[in-house]
XYZ file of C-alpha atoms in Angstrom:
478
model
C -11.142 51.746 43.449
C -7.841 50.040 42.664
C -8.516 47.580 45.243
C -11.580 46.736 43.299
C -9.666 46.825 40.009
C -7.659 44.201 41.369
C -9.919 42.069 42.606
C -12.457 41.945 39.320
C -9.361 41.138 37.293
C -7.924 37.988 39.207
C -12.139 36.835 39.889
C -11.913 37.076 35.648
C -8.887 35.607 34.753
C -10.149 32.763 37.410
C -13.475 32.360 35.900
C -12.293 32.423 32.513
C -9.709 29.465 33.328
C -12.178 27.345 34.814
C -15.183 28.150 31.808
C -12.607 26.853 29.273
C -11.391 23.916 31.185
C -15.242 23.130 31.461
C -15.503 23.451 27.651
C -12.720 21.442 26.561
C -13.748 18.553 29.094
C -17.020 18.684 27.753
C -16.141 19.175 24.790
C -19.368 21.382 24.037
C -18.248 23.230 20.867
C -16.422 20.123 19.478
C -19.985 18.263 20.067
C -21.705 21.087 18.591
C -19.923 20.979 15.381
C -20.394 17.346 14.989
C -23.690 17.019 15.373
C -24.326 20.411 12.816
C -21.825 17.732 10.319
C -23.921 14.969 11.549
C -26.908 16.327 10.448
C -26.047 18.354 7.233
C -24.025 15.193 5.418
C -26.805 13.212 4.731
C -28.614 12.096 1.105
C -31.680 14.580 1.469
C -32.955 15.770 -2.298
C -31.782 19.193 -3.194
C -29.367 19.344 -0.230
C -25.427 20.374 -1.661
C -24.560 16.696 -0.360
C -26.955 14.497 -2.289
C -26.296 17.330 -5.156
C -22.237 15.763 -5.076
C -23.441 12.598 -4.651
C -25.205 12.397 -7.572
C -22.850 14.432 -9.542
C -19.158 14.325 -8.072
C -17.733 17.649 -9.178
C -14.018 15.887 -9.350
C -12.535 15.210 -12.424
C -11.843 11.686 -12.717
C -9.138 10.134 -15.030
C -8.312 6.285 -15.768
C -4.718 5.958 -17.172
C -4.493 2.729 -18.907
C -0.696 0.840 -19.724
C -0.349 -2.182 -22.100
C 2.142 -4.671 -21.859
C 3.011 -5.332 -25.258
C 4.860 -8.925 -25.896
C 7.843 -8.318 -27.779
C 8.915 -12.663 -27.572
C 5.650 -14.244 -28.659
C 7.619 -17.270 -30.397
C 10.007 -17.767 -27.518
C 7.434 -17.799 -25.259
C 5.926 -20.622 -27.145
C 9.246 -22.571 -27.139
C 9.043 -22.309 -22.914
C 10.947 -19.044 -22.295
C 10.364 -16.278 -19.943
C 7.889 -13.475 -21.609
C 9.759 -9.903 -22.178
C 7.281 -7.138 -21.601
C 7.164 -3.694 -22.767
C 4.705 -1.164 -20.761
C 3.269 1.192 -23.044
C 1.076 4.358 -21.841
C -0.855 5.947 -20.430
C -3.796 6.149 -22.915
C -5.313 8.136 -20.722
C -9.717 9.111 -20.657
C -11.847 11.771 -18.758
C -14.243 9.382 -17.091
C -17.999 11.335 -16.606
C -20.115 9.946 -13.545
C -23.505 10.512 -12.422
C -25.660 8.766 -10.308
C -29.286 7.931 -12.379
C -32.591 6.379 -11.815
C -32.619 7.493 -8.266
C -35.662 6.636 -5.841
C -35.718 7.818 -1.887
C -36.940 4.781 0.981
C -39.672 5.171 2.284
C -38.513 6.260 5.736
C -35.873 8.121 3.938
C -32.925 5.713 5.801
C -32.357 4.239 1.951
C -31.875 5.337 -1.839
C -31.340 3.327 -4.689
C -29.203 4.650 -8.106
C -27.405 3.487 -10.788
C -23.914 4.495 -11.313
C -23.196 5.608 -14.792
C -20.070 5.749 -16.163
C -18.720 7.222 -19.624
C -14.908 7.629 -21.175
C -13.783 10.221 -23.209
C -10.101 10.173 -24.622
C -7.923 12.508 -23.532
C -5.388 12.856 -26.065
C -2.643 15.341 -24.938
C -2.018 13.266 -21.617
C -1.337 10.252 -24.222
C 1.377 8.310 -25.232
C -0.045 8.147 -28.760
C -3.999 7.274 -30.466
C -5.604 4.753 -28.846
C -7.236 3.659 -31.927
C -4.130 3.271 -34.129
C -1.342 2.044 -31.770
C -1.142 -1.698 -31.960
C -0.706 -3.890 -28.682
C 0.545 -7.895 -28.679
C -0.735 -9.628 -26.348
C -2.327 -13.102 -25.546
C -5.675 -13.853 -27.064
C -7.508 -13.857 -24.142
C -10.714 -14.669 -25.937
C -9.216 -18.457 -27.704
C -7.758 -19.085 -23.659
C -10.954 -18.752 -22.728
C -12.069 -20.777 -25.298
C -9.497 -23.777 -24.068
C -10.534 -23.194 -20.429
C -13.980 -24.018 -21.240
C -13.075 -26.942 -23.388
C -10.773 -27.779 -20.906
C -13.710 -28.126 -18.610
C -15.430 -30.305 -20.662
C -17.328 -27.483 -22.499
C -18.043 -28.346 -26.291
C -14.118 -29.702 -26.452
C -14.095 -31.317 -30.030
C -15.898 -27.702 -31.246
C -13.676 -25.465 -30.119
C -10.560 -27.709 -31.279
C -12.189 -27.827 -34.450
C -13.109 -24.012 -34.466
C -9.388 -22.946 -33.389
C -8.258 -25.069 -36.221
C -10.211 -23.798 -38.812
C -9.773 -20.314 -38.244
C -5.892 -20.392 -37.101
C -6.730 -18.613 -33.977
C -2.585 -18.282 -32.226
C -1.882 -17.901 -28.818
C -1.179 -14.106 -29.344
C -2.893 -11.559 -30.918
C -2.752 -7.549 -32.021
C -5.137 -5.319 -31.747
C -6.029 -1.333 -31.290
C -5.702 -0.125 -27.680
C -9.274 0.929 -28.410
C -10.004 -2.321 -29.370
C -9.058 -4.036 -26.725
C -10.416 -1.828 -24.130
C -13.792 -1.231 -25.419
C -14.244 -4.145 -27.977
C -14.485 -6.274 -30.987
C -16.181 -9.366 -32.956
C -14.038 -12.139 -32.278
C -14.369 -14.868 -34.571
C -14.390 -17.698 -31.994
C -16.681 -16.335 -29.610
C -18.986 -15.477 -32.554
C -19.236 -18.968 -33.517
C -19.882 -20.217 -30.171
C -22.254 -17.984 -29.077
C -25.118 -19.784 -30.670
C -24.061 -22.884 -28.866
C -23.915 -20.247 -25.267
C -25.914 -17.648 -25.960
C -24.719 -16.231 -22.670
C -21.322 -15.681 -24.182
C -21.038 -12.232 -26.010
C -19.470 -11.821 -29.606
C -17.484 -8.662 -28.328
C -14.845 -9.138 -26.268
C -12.790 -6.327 -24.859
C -11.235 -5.782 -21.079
C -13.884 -2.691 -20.775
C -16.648 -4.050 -23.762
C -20.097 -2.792 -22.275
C -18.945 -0.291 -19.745
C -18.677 2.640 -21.579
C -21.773 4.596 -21.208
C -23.544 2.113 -19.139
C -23.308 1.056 -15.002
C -22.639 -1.953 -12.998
C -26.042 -2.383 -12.070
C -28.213 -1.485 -9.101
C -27.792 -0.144 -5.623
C -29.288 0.562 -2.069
C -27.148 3.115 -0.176
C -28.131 4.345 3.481
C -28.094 7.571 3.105
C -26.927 8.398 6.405
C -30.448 9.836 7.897
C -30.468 7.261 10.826
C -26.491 7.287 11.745
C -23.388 9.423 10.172
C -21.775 6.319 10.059
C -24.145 4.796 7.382
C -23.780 7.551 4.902
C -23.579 6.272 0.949
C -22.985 2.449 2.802
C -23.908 -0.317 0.103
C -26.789 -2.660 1.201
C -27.836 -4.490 -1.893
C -26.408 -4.517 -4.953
C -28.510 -6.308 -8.096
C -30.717 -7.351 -5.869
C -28.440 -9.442 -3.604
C -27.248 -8.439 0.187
C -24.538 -10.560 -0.325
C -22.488 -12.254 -3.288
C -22.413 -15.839 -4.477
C -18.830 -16.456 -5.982
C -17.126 -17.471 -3.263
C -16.473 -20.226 -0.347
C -17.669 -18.216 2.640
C -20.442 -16.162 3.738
C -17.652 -13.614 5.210
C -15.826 -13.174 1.850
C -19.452 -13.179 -0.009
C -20.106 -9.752 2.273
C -21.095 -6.476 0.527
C -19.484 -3.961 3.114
C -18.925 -0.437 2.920
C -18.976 2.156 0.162
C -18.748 2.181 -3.389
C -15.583 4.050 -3.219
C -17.000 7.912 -4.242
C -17.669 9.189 -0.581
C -17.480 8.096 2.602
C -18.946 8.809 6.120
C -17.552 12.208 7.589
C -15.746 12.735 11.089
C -13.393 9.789 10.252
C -10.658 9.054 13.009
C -7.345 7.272 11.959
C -8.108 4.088 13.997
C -11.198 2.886 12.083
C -11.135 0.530 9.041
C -12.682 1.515 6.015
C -14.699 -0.790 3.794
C -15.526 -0.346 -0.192
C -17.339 -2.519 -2.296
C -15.457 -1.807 -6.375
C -17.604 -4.630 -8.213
C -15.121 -4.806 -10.913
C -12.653 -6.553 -8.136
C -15.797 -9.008 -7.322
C -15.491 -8.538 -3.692
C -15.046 -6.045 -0.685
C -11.900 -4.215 -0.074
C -10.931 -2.665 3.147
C -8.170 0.467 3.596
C -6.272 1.076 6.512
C -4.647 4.650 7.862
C -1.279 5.220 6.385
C 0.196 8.666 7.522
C -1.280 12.218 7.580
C -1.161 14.201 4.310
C -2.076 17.656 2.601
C -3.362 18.382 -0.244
C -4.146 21.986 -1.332
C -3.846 23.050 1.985
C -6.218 21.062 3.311
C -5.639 18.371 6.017
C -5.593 14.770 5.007
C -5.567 10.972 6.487
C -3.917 8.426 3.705
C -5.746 5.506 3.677
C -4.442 2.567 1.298
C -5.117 -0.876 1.071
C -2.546 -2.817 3.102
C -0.526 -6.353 1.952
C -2.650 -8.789 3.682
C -5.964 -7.949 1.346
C -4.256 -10.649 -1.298
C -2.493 -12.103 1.080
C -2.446 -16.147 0.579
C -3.884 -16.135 4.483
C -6.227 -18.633 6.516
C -8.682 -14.710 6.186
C -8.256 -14.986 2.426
C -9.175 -18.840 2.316
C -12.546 -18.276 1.023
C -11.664 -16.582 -2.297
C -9.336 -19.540 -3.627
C -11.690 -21.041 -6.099
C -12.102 -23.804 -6.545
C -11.671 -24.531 -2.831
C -8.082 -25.231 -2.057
C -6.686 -23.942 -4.928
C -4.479 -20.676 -4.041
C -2.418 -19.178 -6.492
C -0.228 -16.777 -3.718
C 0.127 -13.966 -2.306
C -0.709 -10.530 -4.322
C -3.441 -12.275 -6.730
C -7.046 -13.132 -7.060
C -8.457 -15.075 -9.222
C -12.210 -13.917 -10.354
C -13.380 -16.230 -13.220
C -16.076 -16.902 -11.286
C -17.072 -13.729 -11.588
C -16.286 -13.448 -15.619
C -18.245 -16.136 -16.892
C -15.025 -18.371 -16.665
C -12.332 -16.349 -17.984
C -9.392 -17.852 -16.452
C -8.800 -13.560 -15.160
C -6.339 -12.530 -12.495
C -6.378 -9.622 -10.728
C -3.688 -8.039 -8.921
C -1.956 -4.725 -8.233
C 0.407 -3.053 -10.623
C 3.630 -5.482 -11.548
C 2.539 -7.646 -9.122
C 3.524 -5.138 -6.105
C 2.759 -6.251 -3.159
C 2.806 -10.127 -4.755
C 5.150 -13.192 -4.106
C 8.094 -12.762 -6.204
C 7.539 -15.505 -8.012
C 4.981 -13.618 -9.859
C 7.352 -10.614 -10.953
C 10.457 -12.932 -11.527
C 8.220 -14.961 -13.837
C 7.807 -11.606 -16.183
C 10.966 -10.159 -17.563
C 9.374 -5.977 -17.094
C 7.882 -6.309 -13.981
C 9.749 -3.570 -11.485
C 7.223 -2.922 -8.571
C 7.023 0.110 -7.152
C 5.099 1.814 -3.986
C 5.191 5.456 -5.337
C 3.813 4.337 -8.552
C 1.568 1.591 -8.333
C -0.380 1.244 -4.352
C -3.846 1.954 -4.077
C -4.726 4.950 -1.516
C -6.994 7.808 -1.268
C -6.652 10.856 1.032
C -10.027 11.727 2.697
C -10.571 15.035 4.662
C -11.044 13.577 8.392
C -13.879 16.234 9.273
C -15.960 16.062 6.240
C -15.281 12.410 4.849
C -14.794 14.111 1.460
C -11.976 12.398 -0.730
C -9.536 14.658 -1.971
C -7.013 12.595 -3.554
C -7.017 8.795 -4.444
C -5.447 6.446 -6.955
C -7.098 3.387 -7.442
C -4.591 0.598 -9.198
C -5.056 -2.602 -10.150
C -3.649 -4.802 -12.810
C -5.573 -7.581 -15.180
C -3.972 -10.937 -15.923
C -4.894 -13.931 -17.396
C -4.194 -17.603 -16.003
C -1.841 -19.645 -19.123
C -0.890 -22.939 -19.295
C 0.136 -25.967 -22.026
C -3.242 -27.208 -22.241
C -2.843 -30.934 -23.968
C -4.813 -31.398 -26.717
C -3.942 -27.369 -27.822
C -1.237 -27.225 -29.770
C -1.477 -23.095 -29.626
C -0.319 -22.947 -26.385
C 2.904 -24.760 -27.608
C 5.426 -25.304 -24.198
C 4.118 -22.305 -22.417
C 5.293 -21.999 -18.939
C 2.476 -22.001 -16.453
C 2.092 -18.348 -15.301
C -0.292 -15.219 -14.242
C 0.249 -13.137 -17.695
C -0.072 -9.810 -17.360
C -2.672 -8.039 -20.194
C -2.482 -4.196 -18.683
C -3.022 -2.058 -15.564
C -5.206 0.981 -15.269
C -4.805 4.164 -12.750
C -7.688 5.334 -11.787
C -6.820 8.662 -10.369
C -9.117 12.053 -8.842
C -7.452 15.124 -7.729
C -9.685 17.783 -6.106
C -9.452 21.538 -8.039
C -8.686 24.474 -6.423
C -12.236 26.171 -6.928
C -13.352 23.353 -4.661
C -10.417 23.271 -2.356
C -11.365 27.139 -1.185
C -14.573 26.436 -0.713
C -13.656 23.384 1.325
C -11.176 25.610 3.210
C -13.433 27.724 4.426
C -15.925 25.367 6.135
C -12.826 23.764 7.798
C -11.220 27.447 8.950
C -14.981 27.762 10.377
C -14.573 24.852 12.213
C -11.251 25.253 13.367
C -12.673 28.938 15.031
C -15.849 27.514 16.793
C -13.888 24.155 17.878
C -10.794 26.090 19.106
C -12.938 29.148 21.254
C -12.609 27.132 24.659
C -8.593 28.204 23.875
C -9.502 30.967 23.208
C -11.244 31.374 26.439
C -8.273 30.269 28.150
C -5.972 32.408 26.448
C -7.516 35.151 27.456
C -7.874 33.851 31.282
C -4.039 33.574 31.260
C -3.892 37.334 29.870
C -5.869 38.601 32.518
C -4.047 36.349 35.266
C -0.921 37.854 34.006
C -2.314 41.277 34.496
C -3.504 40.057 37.620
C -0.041 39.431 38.932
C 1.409 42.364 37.862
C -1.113 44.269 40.011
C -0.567 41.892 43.046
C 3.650 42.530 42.482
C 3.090 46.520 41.848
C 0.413 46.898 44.992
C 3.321 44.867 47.075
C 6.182 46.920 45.701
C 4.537 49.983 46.967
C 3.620 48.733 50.697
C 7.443 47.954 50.529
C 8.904 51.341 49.699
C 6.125 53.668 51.937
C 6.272 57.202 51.837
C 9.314 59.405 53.187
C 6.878 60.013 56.319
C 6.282 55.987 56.709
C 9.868 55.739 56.223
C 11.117 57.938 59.051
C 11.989 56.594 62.462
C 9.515 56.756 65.376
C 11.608 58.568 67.521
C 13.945 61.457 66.276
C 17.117 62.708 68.481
């Protein structure tokens, strides 16, 4: 009986060993688990997925800083601007998906992407619709551009004349975020009926969306899930030199595809940059207990690269490194973009600006994305809006301005996910973990029983070695 003891438990521990090895080369449970992911994240009506999709449950916030001019006449006279950040003015943004139709082979959906702002005033510097903010009239340098481009010239010299439009103005934050009449623009608009009354840096996105998408929802490959293939009715944009940089890739930026590994290279498509964006993997992170890749947008996105040729408009014409210049894409508005205080840009941007300190911490673009389920758990989007100055003969209300990329204000578009949704989060990865990790299991337990195993094999030996006192006595006795 012991004998048979002994031999079930090493034919065990053996047979356990080799079952997990199997598993783990094989990698049955792992596969198992993907392919249950694989099929469950997908945009199917009344599934929990499409249900976030169309309604993120995050709370999103957009922080928005001023840079208020304290030196307009010295400016004027061909000194360097001093800056003064004020903010956060900070608003609860409320997104929903809308108008949403299903493919017809279910590979593609199509939805709006609504967007509203409401202020949050106790994570505020002050009241966004009393504080007052200098800073240049980006609606009369506009104005110049267009004239400058042989638009209407002798009308708008005349109109900036008459009604003593200056080089700087002050208005409400509210104002300038989400709009007012301007004078000029009101008198040219019946002359360009394309060109709005209203200007603002956010006029007509409050409330509304940025127009009209086709996602994949993900039915025909994980991979595909919430990717952007049209947008307005284009596959592709027009704005700029090459049919690589004109690319729609990737996601809007709300979700991405799940079981994401730290070598890809993630695309999103934010149509208030003009273009695609790709993110790289950073480091590993946690965030409410719950595993993390970083993901941020590396240097050479602005970089003033061979890659990056295509978005110097006109052709040729590069400003540098850490900017991009998208009045193309606003109806001529000589608009910059770049990333907070110019991080990440040539320094000849920040030395231009007396207030410009870049900093990492404070002003890079990431977002932390749960690796099993693709669901983003923490992101900061940043980006800063300038505006393109310059003595413009001919306009004597840009006096002996230095030619520079003027910073207007930056906005942090941050999403932290809550704890209700952590747990629940938790507990599908902790499920995971179990199923993916049972082949260790397996093998733990095939060690156990080949340590049991031995034990037997070193007790049955110890006992043949001692004998009994009869096996011990000599053979023949004298």
């Amino acid at each position: 009986m012991a004998r048979c003891c002994f031999y079930a438990v090493g034919t065990l521990s053996l047979l356990l060993l080799v079952t997990s090895v199997t598993l783990l080369v094989a990698r049955v449970f792992q596969k198992a688990v993907d392919q249950t992911i694989e099929k469950n994240i997908v945009l199917k009506n009344g599934s929990e997925t499409f249900d976030s999709w169309k309604k993120p449950p995050l709370p999103v916030y957009s922080q928005f800083y001023f840079f208020n001019v304290t030196n307009p006449e010295e400016i004027l006279r061909g000194e360097i601007p001093r800056l003064e950040e004020v903010g956060p003015y900070t608003y609860r943004e409320i997104r929903d998906k809308a108008e949403i139709q299903f493919g017809d082979n279910g590979t593609t959906i199509s939805a709006v992407s609504n967007k509203a702002y409401v202020f949050v005033r106790d994570q505020s510097v002050g009241d966004a619709r009393t504080d007052l903010i200098r800073t240049v009239n980006i609606p009369a340098v506009t104005a110049m551009e267009w004239a400058h481009q042989g638009f209407i010239q002798m009308l708008i010299q005349a109109l900036l004349k008459a009604y003593q439009q200056n080089f700087f103005v002050t208005h409400t934050v509210h104002d300038l975020l989400w709009g007012y009449k301007d004078e000029l623009l009101a008198l040219i608009h019946p002359f360009r009926p394309d060109v709005s009354p209203y200007f603002g840096l956010y006029y007509g996105r409050n409330g509304t969306n940025d127009g009209d998408y086709v996602f994949l929802t993900g039915e025909d490959n994980y991979l595909n899930f919430s990717k952007i293939v049209e947008w307005n009715g284009k596959t592709s944009l027009d704005w700029w030199a090459t049919d690589k940089c004109n690319m729609i890739n990737g996601t809007d930026g709300d979700s991405f595809h799940p079981l994401i590994t730290k070598d890809e290279t993630l695309y999103v498509f934010p149509s208030d940059f003009c273009r695609s964006l790709y993110i790289t993997f950073s480091n590993f992170e946690s965030v409410q207990g719950l595993p993390a890749f970083r993901f941020k947008v590396p240097e050479e996105i602005l970089a003033n690269t061979s890659d990056n040729a295509g978005f110097c408009v006109p052709t040729g014409k590069c400003l540098g490194s850490g900017v991009l210049n998208v009045s193309v894409c606003k109806s001529g508005a000589p608009i910059i973009l770049s990333f907070p205080h110019f991080y990440q840009a040539d320094e000849k941007f920040v030395s231009a600006i007396e207030g410009m300190h870049p900093n990492k911490e404070y002003h890079e673009t990431f977002v932390d994305i749960n690796p099993l389920t693709g669901i983003i758990l923490r992101a900061a989007k940043r980006f800063q809006v300038n505006v393109y100055v310059q003595k413009l003969d001919g306009f004597i209300e840009t006096g002996d301005v230095r030619t520079m990329v003027f910073p207007v204000m930056y906005v942090n578009e941050s999403v932290l996910i809550d704890k209700e949704t952590a747990s629940r989060l938790k507990s599908v990865v902790n499920t995971t973990l179990i199923v993916t990790n049972i082949p260790y299991i397996v093998m733990a337990l095939g060690v156990f029983f080949g340590f049991i195993f031995t034990w037997l094999a070193c007790r049955g030996q110890g006992s043949m070695d001692e004998g009994t006192a009869d096996e011990r006595a000599p053979l023949i006795r004298t």
